[in-house]
CSV table of C-alpha atoms and ligand atoms in Angstrom, one decimal:
chain,number,residue,atom,x,y,z
A,134,MET,CA,52.1,39.5,34.8
A,135,GLN,CA,56.0,38.5,35.1
A,136,PRO,CA,56.7,39.0,38.9
A,137,LEU,CA,59.7,41.4,39.1
A,138,ILE,CA,61.7,39.3,41.7
A,139,PRO,CA,60.6,35.4,41.1
A,140,TYR,CA,62.7,34.2,44.2
A,141,LEU,CA,61.2,36.8,46.6
A,142,GLN,CA,58.0,34.3,46.5
A,143,ASP,CA,58.3,31.8,49.0
A,144,ASP,CA,61.1,30.1,51.4
A,145,GLN,CA,61.7,27.5,49.0
A,146,LYS,CA,62.1,29.8,46.1
A,147,ALA,CA,64.6,31.9,48.2
A,148,ALA,CA,66.6,29.0,49.2
A,149,ASP,CA,66.9,27.7,45.7
A,150,TYR,CA,68.3,31.0,44.7
A,151,LEU,CA,70.9,31.5,47.7
A,152,ARG,CA,72.1,27.8,46.9
A,153,GLN,CA,72.8,28.9,43.2
A,154,VAL,CA,74.9,31.4,44.3
A,155,ARG,CA,76.9,29.3,46.8
A,156,TRP,CA,77.2,26.5,44.4
A,157,PRO,CA,77.0,27.7,41.2
A,158,SER,CA,78.4,24.5,39.6
A,159,GLY,CA,76.6,22.3,41.7
A,160,VAL,CA,76.2,21.3,45.5
A,161,THR,CA,79.3,19.8,47.4
A,162,CYS,CA,79.7,18.8,50.7
A,163,PRO,CA,80.9,21.4,53.0
A,164,ARG,CA,82.9,18.8,55.0
A,165,CYS,CA,84.7,16.9,52.2
A,166,GLY,CA,83.9,18.8,49.0
A,167,SER,CA,82.7,15.7,47.4
A,168,ASP,CA,79.9,16.4,44.9
A,169,ALA,CA,78.5,12.7,45.6
A,170,VAL,CA,75.4,14.1,47.6
A,171,GLU,CA,72.0,13.5,47.1
A,172,PRO,CA,68.9,16.0,47.9
A,173,ARG,CA,67.0,14.6,50.9
A,174,GLU,CA,63.4,16.3,52.2
A,175,ARG,CA,63.6,19.8,52.9
A,176,CYS,CA,63.7,21.6,56.4
A,177,ASP,CA,60.5,23.2,57.8
A,178,ASN,CA,62.0,26.6,56.6
A,179,GLY,CA,62.4,25.5,53.1
A,180,LEU,CA,66.1,24.9,53.4
A,181,GLN,CA,67.4,21.8,51.1
A,182,ARG,CA,69.0,18.9,53.1
A,183,PHE,CA,71.6,16.7,51.3
A,184,ASN,CA,73.0,13.5,52.4
A,185,CYS,CA,76.8,13.2,51.5
A,186,VAL,CA,77.6,9.8,50.5
A,187,PRO,CA,81.4,9.5,51.2
A,188,CYS,CA,81.1,11.4,54.5
A,189,ALA,CA,78.3,8.6,55.1
A,190,ALA,CA,80.6,5.8,54.5
A,191,ARG,CA,83.8,7.5,56.1
A,192,LEU,CA,81.5,7.9,59.2
A,193,GLY,CA,80.1,4.5,59.1
A,194,GLN,CA,76.5,5.9,59.3
A,195,GLN,CA,73.6,5.5,57.3
A,196,PHE,CA,73.4,9.2,56.5
A,197,ALA,CA,75.8,12.3,56.6
A,198,MET,CA,73.6,15.2,56.5
A,199,PHE,CA,74.0,18.9,55.7
A,200,THR,CA,72.0,21.4,54.4
A,201,ASP,CA,72.1,24.7,52.0
A,202,TRP,CA,73.4,26.8,55.1
A,203,THR,CA,75.8,24.3,56.6
A,204,SER,CA,79.2,26.1,57.5
A,205,SER,CA,78.1,29.7,56.0
A,206,ILE,CA,77.6,32.3,58.3
A,207,PHE,CA,73.7,31.7,57.9
A,208,GLU,CA,74.2,28.4,59.9
A,209,GLU,CA,72.9,29.4,63.3
A,210,SER,CA,70.3,32.3,62.3
A,211,LYS,CA,66.8,31.7,63.1
A,212,LEU,CA,65.9,34.0,60.1
A,213,ARG,CA,64.2,32.1,57.0
A,214,PRO,CA,65.8,32.2,53.7
A,215,LEU,CA,63.1,34.8,52.2
A,216,GLU,CA,63.8,37.1,55.3
A,217,TRP,CA,67.6,36.9,54.5
A,218,LEU,CA,67.0,37.8,51.0
A,219,LEU,CA,64.8,40.8,52.1
A,220,VAL,CA,67.4,41.8,54.9
A,221,MET,CA,70.1,41.4,52.3
A,222,GLY,CA,68.2,43.9,49.7
A,223,LEU,CA,67.8,46.2,52.4
A,224,TRP,CA,71.4,46.2,53.7
A,225,GLN,CA,72.4,46.9,50.2
A,226,LEU,CA,70.5,50.2,50.6
A,227,LYS,CA,72.8,51.4,53.2
A,228,LEU,CA,70.0,51.2,55.9
A,229,ASN,CA,70.8,50.8,59.4
A,230,ALA,CA,69.2,48.4,61.9
A,231,THR,CA,66.3,50.4,63.0
A,232,GLU,CA,65.0,51.0,59.5
A,233,ILE,CA,65.8,47.1,58.3
A,234,ALA,CA,64.0,46.0,61.4
A,235,ALA,CA,61.1,48.1,60.1
A,236,ALA,CA,61.1,47.2,56.9
A,237,ALA,CA,61.5,43.7,57.0
A,238,ASP,CA,59.1,43.3,60.3
A,239,ILE,CA,61.7,41.7,62.3
A,240,GLN,CA,63.1,42.8,65.7
A,241,GLU,CA,65.8,45.5,65.7
A,242,ARG,CA,68.2,43.2,68.0
A,243,THR,CA,68.0,40.6,65.2
A,244,ALA,CA,68.5,43.3,62.3
A,245,GLN,CA,71.4,44.3,64.4
A,246,ARG,CA,72.9,40.8,64.5
A,247,CYS,CA,72.0,40.5,60.6
A,248,ILE,CA,74.2,43.6,59.6
A,249,ASN,CA,76.9,42.6,61.9
A,250,LEU,CA,77.1,39.0,60.0
A,251,LEU,CA,76.9,40.8,56.6
A,252,ASP,CA,79.3,43.8,57.3
A,253,GLY,CA,81.6,41.4,58.9
A,254,GLY,CA,81.3,39.0,56.0
A,255,ILE,CA,82.3,41.3,53.5
A,256,TYR,CA,85.2,42.8,56.0
A,257,GLU,CA,86.6,39.4,56.3
A,258,THR,CA,86.3,38.6,52.5
A,259,TYR,CA,86.4,41.4,50.8
A,260,HIS,CA,88.2,44.1,52.7
A,261,LEU,CA,90.8,41.8,54.1
A,262,ASP,CA,91.4,40.3,50.6
A,263,PRO,CA,95.2,40.6,50.2
A,264,THR,CA,95.0,40.7,46.5
A,265,ARG,CA,93.2,43.9,46.0
A,266,GLN,CA,95.3,46.7,45.1
A,267,LEU,CA,95.3,50.2,43.9
A,268,GLU,CA,97.3,51.6,40.9
A,269,HIS,CA,97.9,54.2,38.2
A,270,GLN,CA,96.5,57.3,40.0
A,271,VAL,CA,95.6,57.2,43.7
A,272,GLU,CA,94.7,59.8,45.8
A,273,ALA,CA,95.3,59.6,49.8
A,274,ASP,CA,93.9,61.6,52.6
A,275,GLU,CA,92.8,61.2,56.2
A,276,CYS,CA,89.5,62.2,58.0
A,277,TYR,CA,88.5,61.8,61.7
A,278,GLN,CA,85.1,60.0,62.9
A,279,SER,CA,83.5,60.3,66.0
A,280,ALA,CA,82.9,56.8,67.6
A,281,GLY,CA,82.3,56.4,71.1
A,282,SER,CA,82.0,53.4,73.2
A,283,LYS,CA,78.6,52.8,72.3
A,284,GLY,CA,77.8,49.0,72.8
A,285,LEU,CA,80.8,48.6,74.7
A,286,ALA,CA,80.0,48.8,78.4
A,287,ARG,CA,83.2,47.2,79.6
A,288,GLU,CA,85.3,49.7,77.9
A,289,VAL,CA,83.3,52.7,79.6
A,290,GLU,CA,83.7,50.9,83.0
A,291,ARG,CA,87.4,50.7,82.5
A,292,CYS,CA,87.7,54.4,81.8
A,293,GLU,CA,85.7,55.2,84.9
A,294,ARG,CA,84.0,58.1,83.5
A,295,ALA,CA,80.6,58.4,81.6
A,296,PRO,CA,80.7,57.8,77.8
A,297,ARG,CA,82.3,60.9,76.2
A,298,PRO,CA,79.3,62.6,74.5
A,299,ARG,CA,79.9,62.1,70.6
A,300,GLY,CA,80.7,64.9,68.1
A,301,ILE,CA,83.0,66.9,70.5
A,302,GLN,CA,85.6,68.5,68.2
A,303,LEU,CA,89.2,67.7,69.7
A,304,ARG,CA,92.1,70.0,69.2
A,305,GLY,CA,95.0,68.3,67.4
A,306,ARG,CA,95.3,65.0,65.4
A,307,ALA,CA,92.9,62.7,66.8
A,308,THR,CA,93.4,59.2,67.9
A,309,ALA,CA,91.4,56.3,68.6
A,310,GLU,CA,91.8,56.7,72.0
A,311,THR,CA,90.6,60.2,72.1
A,312,GLY,CA,87.3,58.8,70.7
A,313,ARG,CA,87.9,60.1,67.3
A,314,PRO,CA,89.8,57.2,65.3
A,315,PRO,CA,91.3,58.5,62.2
A,316,LEU,CA,90.4,57.1,58.8
A,317,LEU,CA,92.8,56.6,55.8
A,318,GLY,CA,91.3,56.7,52.5
A,319,LEU,CA,92.9,55.3,49.4
A,320,VAL,CA,91.2,55.9,46.1
A,321,GLN,CA,92.2,54.7,42.3
A,322,ARG,CA,90.8,57.5,40.3
A,323,ARG,CA,88.2,56.1,37.6
A,324,ASP,CA,89.9,56.1,34.3
A,325,LYS,CA,87.4,58.6,32.3
A,326,ALA,CA,88.7,57.5,28.9
A,327,ASP,CA,87.5,54.0,29.3
A,328,GLN,CA,83.7,54.0,29.4
A,329,ASP,CA,83.7,50.7,30.8
A,330,ALA,CA,85.9,51.2,33.7
A,331,PRO,CA,84.6,50.4,37.0
A,332,ALA,CA,83.9,53.0,39.8
A,333,ALA,CA,86.7,54.7,41.3
A,334,GLN,CA,88.2,52.0,43.8
A,335,VAL,CA,88.4,52.9,47.5
A,336,TYR,CA,90.4,51.5,50.4
A,337,PHE,CA,89.7,52.3,53.8
A,338,GLU,CA,91.3,51.5,56.9
A,339,VAL,CA,90.3,52.7,60.3
A,340,LEU,CA,93.7,53.4,62.3
A,341,GLU,CA,94.7,53.9,65.9
A,342,ASN,CA,96.7,56.9,64.8
A,343,VAL,CA,98.1,58.8,62.0
A,344,ARG,CA,101.6,58.3,62.4
A,345,THR,CA,103.9,57.4,59.2
A,346,ALA,CA,104.8,54.0,61.3
A,347,THR,CA,100.9,53.1,61.1
A,348,ILE,CA,100.1,54.2,57.4
A,349,LYS,CA,103.3,53.2,55.6
A,350,PRO,CA,102.8,49.3,55.7
A,351,ILE,CA,99.1,49.9,54.6
A,352,ILE,CA,100.2,51.8,51.6
A,353,ALA,CA,102.8,49.5,50.7
A,354,ALA,CA,100.5,46.8,50.9
A,355,LYS,CA,97.7,48.3,48.9
A,356,VAL,CA,99.0,50.6,46.5
A,357,LYS,CA,101.3,49.1,43.6
A,358,GLY,CA,104.9,50.7,43.3
A,359,GLY,CA,105.2,53.1,40.5
A,360,ALA,CA,101.5,54.6,40.8
A,361,GLN,CA,101.2,58.4,40.9
A,362,PHE,CA,100.2,59.0,44.4
A,363,PHE,CA,98.4,62.5,45.3
A,364,THR,CA,98.2,63.8,48.7
A,365,ASP,CA,98.3,66.9,50.6
A,366,GLU,CA,101.2,68.6,52.1
A,367,TYR,CA,101.0,66.8,55.3
A,368,ASN,CA,104.9,65.4,56.2
A,369,ILE,CA,103.4,61.9,57.2
A,370,TYR,CA,103.5,60.8,53.4
A,371,HIS,CA,106.8,62.0,52.5
A,372,PHE,CA,108.3,58.6,52.8
A,373,THR,CA,106.0,57.8,49.6
A,374,LYS,CA,108.4,59.5,47.0
A,375,VAL,CA,110.9,56.6,47.1
A,376,ASP,CA,108.2,54.1,45.8
A,377,TYR,CA,105.7,56.2,44.0
A,378,ASP,CA,105.5,59.4,41.9
A,379,HIS,CA,104.4,61.5,44.8
A,380,ARG,CA,102.7,64.7,44.0
A,381,THR,CA,101.5,66.9,46.5
A,382,VAL,CA,98.9,69.9,46.4
A,383,ASN,CA,99.2,72.7,49.2
A,384,HIS,CA,95.9,73.0,50.8
A,385,GLY,CA,97.5,75.5,53.5
A,386,ALA,CA,98.5,77.9,50.9
A,387,GLY,CA,95.0,78.0,49.2
A,388,GLU,CA,96.0,75.7,46.3
A,389,TYR,CA,93.3,72.6,45.5
A,390,ALA,CA,94.1,71.5,42.2
A,391,ARG,CA,96.9,71.9,39.7
A,392,ARG,CA,97.7,70.9,36.3
A,393,ASP,CA,101.7,69.7,36.2
A,394,PRO,CA,103.8,70.3,33.2
A,395,ASP,CA,103.2,66.7,31.9
A,396,GLY,CA,99.5,67.1,32.0
A,397,THR,CA,98.8,65.3,35.4
A,398,CYS,CA,96.1,66.5,37.4
A,399,VAL,CA,97.3,67.0,41.3
A,400,HIS,CA,94.6,67.2,43.6
A,401,CYS,CA,92.8,65.0,46.3
A,402,ASN,CA,88.8,65.9,45.0
A,403,THR,CA,87.9,62.4,44.2
A,404,MET,CA,88.9,61.5,48.1
A,405,GLU,CA,87.0,64.6,49.3
A,406,GLY,CA,84.1,63.8,47.3
A,407,ILE,CA,84.1,60.1,48.7
A,408,TRP,CA,84.4,61.3,52.5
A,409,SER,CA,81.2,63.4,52.4
A,410,GLY,CA,79.6,60.1,51.3
A,411,LEU,CA,81.0,58.2,53.7
A,412,ARG,CA,80.4,60.7,56.2
A,413,ASN,CA,76.5,60.8,55.3
A,414,PHE,CA,76.5,56.9,55.4
A,415,LEU,CA,78.0,56.9,59.0
A,416,ASP,CA,75.8,59.7,60.4
A,417,HIS,CA,72.9,57.6,59.3
A,418,PHE,CA,74.2,55.2,62.7
A,419,LYS,CA,73.7,57.9,64.9
A,420,GLY,CA,76.6,57.5,67.5
A,421,ILE,CA,78.7,54.7,66.1
A,422,SER,CA,80.2,52.4,68.0
A,423,GLN,CA,84.2,52.0,67.9
A,424,ARG,CA,83.8,48.3,68.0
A,425,PHE,CA,81.7,48.1,64.4
A,426,LEU,CA,83.0,51.3,62.8
A,427,HIS,CA,85.4,49.2,60.4
A,428,LEU,CA,82.5,47.0,59.6
A,429,ARG,CA,80.2,49.7,58.5
A,430,VAL,CA,83.1,51.3,56.7
A,431,GLY,CA,83.8,48.2,55.1
A,432,ARG,CA,80.1,47.8,53.8
A,433,TYR,CA,80.6,51.3,52.0
A,434,GLU,CA,83.7,50.4,50.8
A,435,PHE,CA,82.2,47.2,48.9
A,436,LEU,CA,78.9,49.3,47.9
A,437,HIS,CA,81.3,52.0,46.5
A,438,ASN,CA,83.5,49.7,44.4
A,439,HIS,CA,80.7,47.9,43.1
A,440,MET,CA,78.2,51.1,42.1
A,441,HIS,CA,78.9,50.5,38.3
A,442,LEU,CA,77.2,47.1,38.9
A,443,HIS,CA,73.5,46.6,38.2
A,444,TRP,CA,71.9,46.1,41.8
A,445,TYR,CA,71.4,42.6,41.3
A,446,GLN,CA,75.2,41.8,40.1
A,447,THR,CA,76.1,43.7,43.3
A,448,PHE,CA,73.6,41.5,45.6
A,449,GLU,CA,75.1,38.4,44.1
A,450,THR,CA,78.5,39.4,44.4
A,451,ALA,CA,78.0,40.8,48.2
A,452,LEU,CA,76.4,37.1,48.7
A,453,ARG,CA,79.1,35.2,46.8
A,454,TYR,CA,81.8,37.0,49.3
A,455,ILE,CA,79.4,36.2,52.2
A,456,PHE,CA,79.4,32.5,51.3
A,457,SER,CA,83.2,32.2,50.8
A,458,THR,CA,83.7,33.7,54.4
A,459,THR,CA,84.6,31.2,57.4
A,460,GLY,CA,83.1,33.4,59.9
A,461,ASP,CA,86.4,33.2,61.9
A,462,TYR,CA,86.7,36.8,61.9
A,463,LEU,CA,83.6,37.7,63.4
A,464,ARG,CA,83.7,35.0,65.8
A,465,GLN,CA,87.1,36.2,67.6
A,466,MET,CA,85.5,39.6,67.4
A,467,THR,CA,82.4,38.9,69.5
A,468,HIS,CA,84.4,36.3,71.9
A,469,HIS,CA,87.0,38.9,72.5
A,470,HIS,CA,84.3,41.4,73.8
A,471,ARG,CA,86.5,44.3,72.1
A,472,ARG,CA,87.8,45.8,69.2
A,473,MET,CA,89.9,43.8,67.0
A,474,PRO,CA,93.4,45.1,66.4
A,475,LEU,CA,92.6,47.3,63.4
A,476,THR,CA,95.7,46.7,61.2
A,477,LEU,CA,95.7,43.1,62.2
A,478,CYS,CA,96.2,41.9,58.4
A,479,TYR,CA,99.7,43.8,58.1
A,480,ARG,CA,101.3,42.1,61.3
B,260,ZN,ZN1,81.0,14.7,52.5
């Protein structure tokens, strides 16, 4: 019988698979980029070692070794290649650390670290990708996510009070400071006339507050000029009529969808549906920390935008992004022991 997942058999096969994804057109040295590399003996965990000939010559050494994982986010990991493949598959199923730990038979702390690495890698390479833009028909909306100071002891101390109970409804427009960071959601509607069109493409940003000054640079960067832009009547979006064909639906007056004389359907229902999906996903993390909220949201964004693909295509796409990360974002985030500025990329 043909095994369903041939590379999920041992660490060597897992390492071979991961290497193909990392270097589809042949292994190159992570230090100098040369392809004049020679395979050496494997490591105990199945990873292949290589010697870079030019690097060895330059350094005046006999060898200049690297492995399949040198300069990748997996480099310092104690998990074996096979375990990583398993964790990746579970990560893609939108599971939390507890569930991944149980399913992959690893420690919960390890699973937590794994999902931070994977979510962080996707955040850095996919979410922050400046070339990704939405066009044609784009809906925008905000929602509020409860996020406390879980996993952020210092922040709690600084506030000199007990951590805020999560899930409390606060009056008025919430901000990150009140424990309910707003999320901005932008979605390009799927082209229903095109059978092969990808899924509706979303872009989420966790915000400090919902003000025009906060959201304007994000919309300008992420939505192509000239697009049709659908929102509710909330006045923070008024500025968009300069660059977009801005149409509003009046939720206050009980209007949820209408067809304009030119045939355009004016509504935010695509975004509404995506919010409920995102909420279900985030609820799964039971009291999510503000510090990691944007990473979890980034995973949902990535998985949603690739859901028209086969699971293994999504798996490989995620891996390619993760292998292209420098890890700088995560290192900064962990070393600062605080939340990164959320709109970092627009400054
Ligand atoms: Zn080299």
